[in-house]
mmCIF file of N, CA and C in Angstrom:
data_model
loop_
_atom_site.group_PDB
_atom_site.id
_atom_site.type_symbol
_atom_site.label_atom_id
_atom_site.label_comp_id
_atom_site.label_asym_id
_atom_site.label_seq_id
_atom_site.Cartn_x
_atom_site.Cartn_y
_atom_site.Cartn_z
ATOM 1 N N MET A 1 88.011 116.764 67.929
ATOM 2 C CA MET A 1 89.011 116.178 69.151
ATOM 3 C C MET A 1 88.545 114.890 68.512
ATOM 4 N N GLU A 2 89.909 114.096 69.548
ATOM 5 C CA GLU A 2 90.131 112.552 69.013
ATOM 6 C C GLU A 2 89.044 111.633 70.187
ATOM 7 N N ASP A 3 88.320 110.251 69.635
ATOM 8 C CA ASP A 3 87.487 109.901 69.890
ATOM 9 C C ASP A 3 88.644 108.992 71.638
ATOM 10 N N LEU A 4 89.511 108.728 71.561
ATOM 11 C CA LEU A 4 90.025 108.515 72.392
ATOM 12 C C LEU A 4 90.879 109.438 73.592
ATOM 13 N N LYS A 5 90.429 110.638 73.266
ATOM 14 C CA LYS A 5 90.901 111.560 74.368
ATOM 15 C C LYS A 5 88.845 112.315 74.971
ATOM 16 N N LEU A 6 88.412 112.143 74.292
ATOM 17 C CA LEU A 6 87.331 112.678 75.109
ATOM 18 C C LEU A 6 86.861 110.993 75.830
ATOM 19 N N THR A 7 87.431 109.954 74.850
ATOM 20 C CA THR A 7 87.577 108.583 76.792
ATOM 21 C C THR A 7 88.261 109.054 78.139
ATOM 22 N N GLN A 8 88.908 109.180 77.343
ATOM 23 C CA GLN A 8 90.098 109.710 78.681
ATOM 24 C C GLN A 8 89.038 110.664 79.030
ATOM 25 N N LEU A 9 89.094 111.754 78.650
ATOM 26 C CA LEU A 9 88.812 112.936 79.183
ATOM 27 C C LEU A 9 87.026 112.753 80.405
ATOM 28 N N GLN A 10 85.929 111.681 79.729
ATOM 29 C CA GLN A 10 85.723 110.613 80.418
ATOM 30 C C GLN A 10 85.420 109.982 80.943
ATOM 31 N N GLU A 11 86.565 109.794 81.963
ATOM 32 C CA GLU A 11 87.298 107.923 82.886
ATOM 33 C C GLU A 11 87.868 109.418 83.120
ATOM 34 N N MET A 12 88.320 110.410 83.035
ATOM 35 C CA MET A 12 89.619 111.742 84.576
ATOM 36 C C MET A 12 88.260 111.572 84.839
ATOM 37 N N GLU A 13 87.249 112.427 84.407
ATOM 38 C CA GLU A 13 85.364 112.293 84.637
ATOM 39 C C GLU A 13 84.826 112.056 86.058
ATOM 40 N N GLU A 14 84.868 111.380 85.049
ATOM 41 C CA GLU A 14 84.182 109.044 86.321
ATOM 42 C C GLU A 14 84.523 109.564 87.219
ATOM 43 N N ARG A 15 86.312 109.910 87.397
ATOM 44 C CA ARG A 15 87.093 109.138 88.627
ATOM 45 C C ARG A 15 87.510 110.372 89.477
ATOM 46 N N TYR A 16 86.877 111.882 89.233
ATOM 47 C CA TYR A 16 86.753 112.519 89.777
ATOM 48 C C TYR A 16 85.786 112.296 90.623
ATOM 49 N N GLU A 17 84.553 112.196 90.121
ATOM 50 C CA GLU A 17 83.496 111.946 90.269
ATOM 51 C C GLU A 17 83.227 110.782 92.171
ATOM 52 N N ARG A 18 83.731 109.724 91.734
ATOM 53 C CA ARG A 18 83.932 109.110 92.371
ATOM 54 C C ARG A 18 84.872 109.430 94.021
ATOM 55 N N LEU A 19 85.848 109.314 93.486
ATOM 56 C CA LEU A 19 86.467 110.532 94.576
ATOM 57 C C LEU A 19 86.054 111.475 95.558
ATOM 58 N N LEU A 20 85.770 112.047 94.757
ATOM 59 C CA LEU A 20 85.627 113.776 95.615
ATOM 60 C C LEU A 20 84.091 113.684 96.941
ATOM 61 N N PRO A 21 83.310 112.549 96.539
ATOM 62 C CA PRO A 21 82.347 112.263 98.049
ATOM 63 C C PRO A 21 84.024 111.432 99.391
ATOM 64 N N ARG A 22 84.442 109.871 98.145
ATOM 65 C CA ARG A 22 84.847 109.406 99.605
ATOM 66 C C ARG A 22 85.759 110.988 99.949
ATOM 67 N N PHE A 23 87.050 111.274 99.368
ATOM 68 C CA PHE A 23 87.828 112.105 99.769
ATOM 69 C C PHE A 23 86.739 113.308 101.484
ATOM 70 N N GLU A 24 85.937 114.009 100.697
ATOM 71 C CA GLU A 24 84.862 114.464 101.572
ATOM 72 C C GLU A 24 85.018 114.276 102.848
ATOM 73 N N ALA A 25 84.248 113.286 102.758
ATOM 74 C CA ALA A 25 83.133 112.226 104.089
ATOM 75 C C ALA A 25 84.873 112.188 104.623
ATOM 76 N N PHE A 26 86.005 111.908 104.282
ATOM 77 C CA PHE A 26 87.205 111.316 104.752
ATOM 78 C C PHE A 26 87.647 112.121 105.958
ATOM 79 N N ASN A 27 87.745 113.203 104.834
ATOM 80 C CA ASN A 27 87.970 114.783 105.479
ATOM 81 C C ASN A 27 87.154 114.680 107.424
ATOM 82 N N GLU A 28 85.987 114.544 106.708
ATOM 83 C CA GLU A 28 84.966 114.873 107.875
ATOM 84 C C GLU A 28 85.094 113.652 108.865
ATOM 85 N N GLU A 29 84.974 112.740 108.570
ATOM 86 C CA GLU A 29 85.039 111.712 109.972
ATOM 87 C C GLU A 29 86.919 111.795 109.987
ATOM 88 N N LEU A 30 87.280 111.799 110.300
ATOM 89 C CA LEU A 30 88.852 112.262 110.783
ATOM 90 C C LEU A 30 88.595 113.952 111.717
ATOM 91 N N GLU A 31 87.808 114.568 110.862
ATOM 92 C CA GLU A 31 87.965 115.411 111.963
ATOM 93 C C GLU A 31 86.732 115.270 113.586
ATOM 94 N N ALA A 32 86.562 114.751 112.606
ATOM 95 C CA ALA A 32 85.399 113.678 114.299
ATOM 96 C C ALA A 32 86.477 112.892 115.121
ATOM 97 N N PHE A 33 87.213 111.826 114.325
ATOM 98 C CA PHE A 33 87.595 111.178 114.970
ATOM 99 C C PHE A 33 88.748 111.551 116.213
ATOM 100 N N GLN A 34 88.795 112.936 115.465
ATOM 101 C CA GLN A 34 90.176 114.100 116.085
ATOM 102 C C GLN A 34 90.018 113.951 117.492
ATOM 103 N N LYS A 35 88.867 115.612 116.973
ATOM 104 C CA LYS A 35 87.526 115.537 118.485
ATOM 105 C C LYS A 35 87.026 114.543 119.571
ATOM 106 N N VAL A 36 87.010 112.713 119.263
ATOM 107 C CA VAL A 36 86.806 112.141 120.120
ATOM 108 C C VAL A 36 88.384 111.441 120.885
ATOM 109 N N TYR A 37 89.858 111.164 120.436
ATOM 110 C CA TYR A 37 90.738 110.557 120.143
ATOM 111 C C TYR A 37 91.917 110.450 121.526
ATOM 112 N N GLN A 38 91.290 112.034 122.082
ATOM 113 C CA GLN A 38 91.416 111.561 123.897
ATOM 114 C C GLN A 38 90.475 110.521 124.260
ATOM 115 N N ASP A 39 89.841 110.281 123.843
ATOM 116 C CA ASP A 39 88.649 108.852 124.816
ATOM 117 C C ASP A 39 89.392 107.396 124.600
ATOM 118 N N TYR A 40 89.884 107.016 123.733
ATOM 119 C CA TYR A 40 90.984 105.754 123.580
ATOM 120 C C TYR A 40 91.885 106.118 124.218
ATOM 121 N N ILE A 41 92.456 106.833 124.129
ATOM 122 C CA ILE A 41 94.331 107.129 124.899
ATOM 123 C C ILE A 41 93.665 106.981 126.542
ATOM 124 N N LEU A 42 92.306 107.712 126.975
ATOM 125 C CA LEU A 42 92.038 107.327 128.805
ATOM 126 C C LEU A 42 91.112 106.070 128.574
ATOM 127 N N LEU A 43 90.427 104.966 127.668
ATOM 128 C CA LEU A 43 90.310 103.705 127.371
ATOM 129 C C LEU A 43 91.062 103.269 127.146
ATOM 130 N N ARG A 44 93.246 103.775 126.465
ATOM 131 C CA ARG A 44 93.673 102.788 126.093
ATOM 132 C C ARG A 44 94.869 102.705 128.213
ATOM 133 N N GLU A 45 94.501 103.541 128.348
ATOM 134 C CA GLU A 45 95.310 104.105 129.499
ATOM 135 C C GLU A 45 94.660 103.450 131.275
ATOM 136 N N TYR A 46 93.102 102.672 131.190
ATOM 137 C CA TYR A 46 92.152 102.265 132.191
ATOM 138 C C TYR A 46 92.460 101.434 132.296
ATOM 139 N N TYR A 47 92.403 100.129 131.179
ATOM 140 C CA TYR A 47 92.369 99.104 130.475
ATOM 141 C C TYR A 47 93.871 98.457 131.859
ATOM 142 N N ALA A 48 93.475 97.214 132.155
ATOM 143 C CA ALA A 48 94.444 96.773 133.479
ATOM 144 C C ALA A 48 94.797 97.524 134.240
ATOM 145 N N SER A 49 94.042 98.854 134.860
ATOM 146 C CA SER A 49 94.795 100.165 135.027
ATOM 147 C C SER A 49 94.270 98.650 136.453
ATOM 148 N N GLU A 50 94.786 99.435 137.648
ATOM 149 C CA GLU A 50 94.137 98.955 138.682
ATOM 150 C C GLU A 50 93.368 99.506 139.293
ATOM 151 N N ASP A 51 92.449 100.091 139.236
ATOM 152 C CA ASP A 51 90.971 100.200 139.577
ATOM 153 C C ASP A 51 89.955 99.016 138.168
ATOM 154 N N TRP A 52 90.894 99.183 137.476
ATOM 155 C CA TRP A 52 90.206 97.991 136.136
ATOM 156 C C TRP A 52 90.129 96.532 137.277
ATOM 157 N N TRP A 53 91.225 96.547 137.094
ATOM 158 C CA TRP A 53 91.510 95.375 137.636
ATOM 159 C C TRP A 53 90.027 94.954 139.041
ATOM 160 N N GLN A 54 90.278 95.624 139.694
ATOM 161 C CA GLN A 54 89.637 96.319 141.740
ATOM 162 C C GLN A 54 88.273 95.155 140.491
ATOM 163 N N LEU A 55 87.440 96.829 139.991
ATOM 164 C CA LEU A 55 86.166 96.644 139.821
ATOM 165 C C LEU A 55 85.807 94.723 139.237
ATOM 166 N N GLN A 56 86.724 95.453 138.105
ATOM 167 C CA GLN A 56 86.685 92.906 136.939
ATOM 168 C C GLN A 56 86.315 92.591 138.211
ATOM 169 N N GLU A 57 87.037 92.250 139.640
ATOM 170 C CA GLU A 57 86.799 90.956 140.062
ATOM 171 C C GLU A 57 85.562 91.749 141.245
ATOM 172 N N GLU A 58 85.535 92.814 141.982
ATOM 173 C CA GLU A 58 84.216 93.159 142.694
ATOM 174 C C GLU A 58 83.485 92.742 142.287
ATOM 175 N N LEU A 59 82.216 93.944 140.749
ATOM 176 C CA LEU A 59 81.250 94.214 140.080
ATOM 177 C C LEU A 59 80.630 92.786 140.006
ATOM 178 N N PRO A 60 79.149 93.578 140.500
ATOM 179 C CA PRO A 60 78.478 91.711 140.604
ATOM 180 C C PRO A 60 78.476 91.913 139.272
ATOM 181 N N ALA A 61 78.267 90.448 138.741
ATOM 182 C CA ALA A 61 78.530 89.926 137.106
ATOM 183 C C ALA A 61 76.627 89.964 136.489
ATOM 184 N N ASP A 62 76.294 90.920 136.913
ATOM 185 C CA ASP A 62 75.312 91.074 136.226
ATOM 186 C C ASP A 62 75.438 92.833 135.978
ATOM 187 N N TYR A 63 76.285 93.393 136.526
ATOM 188 C CA TYR A 63 75.828 94.872 135.734
ATOM 189 C C TYR A 63 77.136 94.597 134.573
ATOM 190 N N LYS A 64 76.054 95.320 133.509
ATOM 191 C CA LYS A 64 76.202 95.390 132.347
ATOM 192 C C LYS A 64 77.209 96.429 132.382
ATOM 193 N N CYS A 65 78.961 96.114 131.661
ATOM 194 C CA CYS A 65 80.015 97.460 131.315
ATOM 195 C C CYS A 65 80.513 96.448 130.960
ATOM 196 N N GLY A 66 80.293 96.721 129.584
ATOM 197 C CA GLY A 66 81.839 96.147 128.424
ATOM 198 C C GLY A 66 82.767 95.956 128.801
ATOM 199 N N VAL A 67 83.467 97.573 128.997
ATOM 200 C CA VAL A 67 84.701 98.114 129.190
ATOM 201 C C VAL A 67 86.015 96.917 130.050
ATOM 202 N N LEU A 68 85.331 96.954 131.464
ATOM 203 C CA LEU A 68 85.629 95.537 131.935
ATOM 204 C C LEU A 68 85.755 94.392 131.226
ATOM 205 N N SER A 69 85.633 94.296 130.401
ATOM 206 C CA SER A 69 85.023 93.026 128.998
ATOM 207 C C SER A 69 87.297 92.536 128.750
ATOM 208 N N GLN A 70 87.367 92.170 128.999
ATOM 209 C CA GLN A 70 89.138 91.874 128.302
ATOM 210 C C GLN A 70 89.466 91.970 126.958
ATOM 211 N N ASP A 71 88.114 91.197 126.525
ATOM 212 C CA ASP A 71 89.062 91.361 125.214
ATOM 213 C C ASP A 71 87.743 92.741 124.014
ATOM 214 N N ARG A 72 87.251 92.880 125.057
ATOM 215 C CA ARG A 72 86.398 94.480 124.023
ATOM 216 C C ARG A 72 87.835 95.905 123.639
ATOM 217 N N LEU A 73 87.810 95.706 125.655
ATOM 218 C CA LEU A 73 89.423 97.436 125.330
ATOM 219 C C LEU A 73 90.811 96.461 124.369
ATOM 220 N N TYR A 74 91.587 94.686 124.386
ATOM 221 C CA TYR A 74 91.409 94.627 123.679
ATOM 222 C C TYR A 74 92.152 94.682 122.299
ATOM 223 N N ASN A 75 91.000 94.538 121.660
ATOM 224 C CA ASN A 75 90.683 94.714 120.738
ATOM 225 C C ASN A 75 90.737 96.003 119.624
ATOM 226 N N LEU A 76 90.209 96.600 120.950
ATOM 227 C CA LEU A 76 89.733 98.342 120.031
ATOM 228 C C LEU A 76 91.645 98.412 120.195
ATOM 229 N N ILE A 77 92.574 98.348 121.249
ATOM 230 C CA ILE A 77 94.011 98.699 121.167
ATOM 231 C C ILE A 77 94.148 97.690 119.006
ATOM 232 N N GLN A 78 94.397 96.815 119.201
ATOM 233 C CA GLN A 78 93.946 96.165 118.203
ATOM 234 C C GLN A 78 94.455 97.018 116.695
ATOM 235 N N ASP A 79 92.838 97.133 117.307
ATOM 236 C CA ASP A 79 92.190 97.190 116.094
ATOM 237 C C ASP A 79 92.823 99.028 115.732
ATOM 238 N N HIS A 80 93.244 100.002 116.822
ATOM 239 C CA HIS A 80 93.394 101.281 116.204
ATOM 240 C C HIS A 80 95.253 100.837 116.637
ATOM 241 N N ASP A 81 96.271 99.659 116.372
ATOM 242 C CA ASP A 81 97.345 100.368 116.377
ATOM 243 C C ASP A 81 97.225 99.529 114.809
ATOM 244 N N GLU A 82 96.134 98.894 114.132
ATOM 245 C CA GLU A 82 96.309 98.150 112.476
ATOM 246 C C GLU A 82 95.902 99.698 112.274
ATOM 247 N N LEU A 83 95.172 100.462 111.963
ATOM 248 C CA LEU A 83 94.743 101.287 111.771
ATOM 249 C C LEU A 83 95.933 102.290 111.794
ATOM 250 N N ILE A 84 96.596 102.761 112.828
ATOM 251 C CA ILE A 84 97.915 103.147 112.572
ATOM 252 C C ILE A 84 98.347 102.950 111.313
ATOM 253 N N ALA A 85 98.716 101.636 111.270
ATOM 254 C CA ALA A 85 99.916 100.838 110.417
ATOM 255 C C ALA A 85 99.269 101.570 108.181
ATOM 256 N N ASP A 86 97.893 100.963 108.696
ATOM 257 C CA ASP A 86 97.063 101.946 107.126
ATOM 258 C C ASP A 86 97.256 103.141 106.971
ATOM 259 N N LEU A 87 97.038 103.606 108.491
ATOM 260 C CA LEU A 87 97.672 104.917 107.586
ATOM 261 C C LEU A 87 98.584 106.052 107.423
ATOM 262 N N LEU A 88 99.680 105.320 107.981
ATOM 263 C CA LEU A 88 100.848 105.162 107.735
ATOM 264 C C LEU A 88 100.999 104.781 106.239
ATOM 265 N N GLU A 89 100.684 104.122 105.471
ATOM 266 C CA GLU A 89 100.923 103.632 104.565
ATOM 267 C C GLU A 89 100.329 104.647 103.208
ATOM 268 N N LEU A 90 98.532 105.429 104.336
ATOM 269 C CA LEU A 90 97.553 105.928 103.128
ATOM 270 C C LEU A 90 99.026 107.284 103.095
ATOM 271 N N SER A 91 99.332 107.548 104.235
ATOM 272 C CA SER A 91 99.762 108.783 103.779
ATOM 273 C C SER A 91 101.287 109.126 103.652
ATOM 274 N N HIS A 92 102.647 108.258 103.168
ATOM 275 C CA HIS A 92 103.097 108.181 102.188
ATOM 276 C C HIS A 92 102.423 107.934 101.648
ATOM 277 N N ARG A 93 101.793 106.664 100.540
ATOM 278 C CA ARG A 93 101.332 106.811 99.914
ATOM 279 C C ARG A 93 101.473 108.884 99.128
ATOM 280 N N MET A 94 100.491 109.256 99.907
ATOM 281 C CA MET A 94 99.228 110.132 99.256
ATOM 282 C C MET A 94 100.334 111.459 99.144
ATOM 283 N N TYR A 95 101.621 111.098 100.560
ATOM 284 C CA TYR A 95 102.781 111.860 99.493
ATOM 285 C C TYR A 95 103.774 111.934 99.083
ATOM 286 N N ARG A 96 103.828 111.158 98.774
ATOM 287 C CA ARG A 96 104.374 110.808 97.745
ATOM 288 C C ARG A 96 104.185 111.216 95.808
ATOM 289 N N ASN A 97 102.328 111.361 96.413
ATOM 290 C CA ASN A 97 102.650 111.571 95.148
ATOM 291 C C ASN A 97 101.305 113.127 95.368
ATOM 292 N N ARG A 98 101.519 114.043 95.620
ATOM 293 C CA ARG A 98 101.102 115.205 96.072
ATOM 294 C C ARG A 98 101.439 116.113 94.817
#
């Protein structure tokens, strides 16, 4: 067998070994994320709701509650939107290469 073909075979084996654990981990994380995604929907609905504004104004300053921080939930929503864009791009690439 030619050395070039053996080299290529080795490269393909290395690619497979590099990809497989990440592929499996991605699938596991995707399943876990789907199970808690309803939490995001509820947080998104809660953000800037009447209850949210009322608690933000009335809660004692020393009461620890990060979800009343405007930045914390806003940043989560922005991260969510960026993730959507990344997943759409990835899914498009994956679909083209199936």
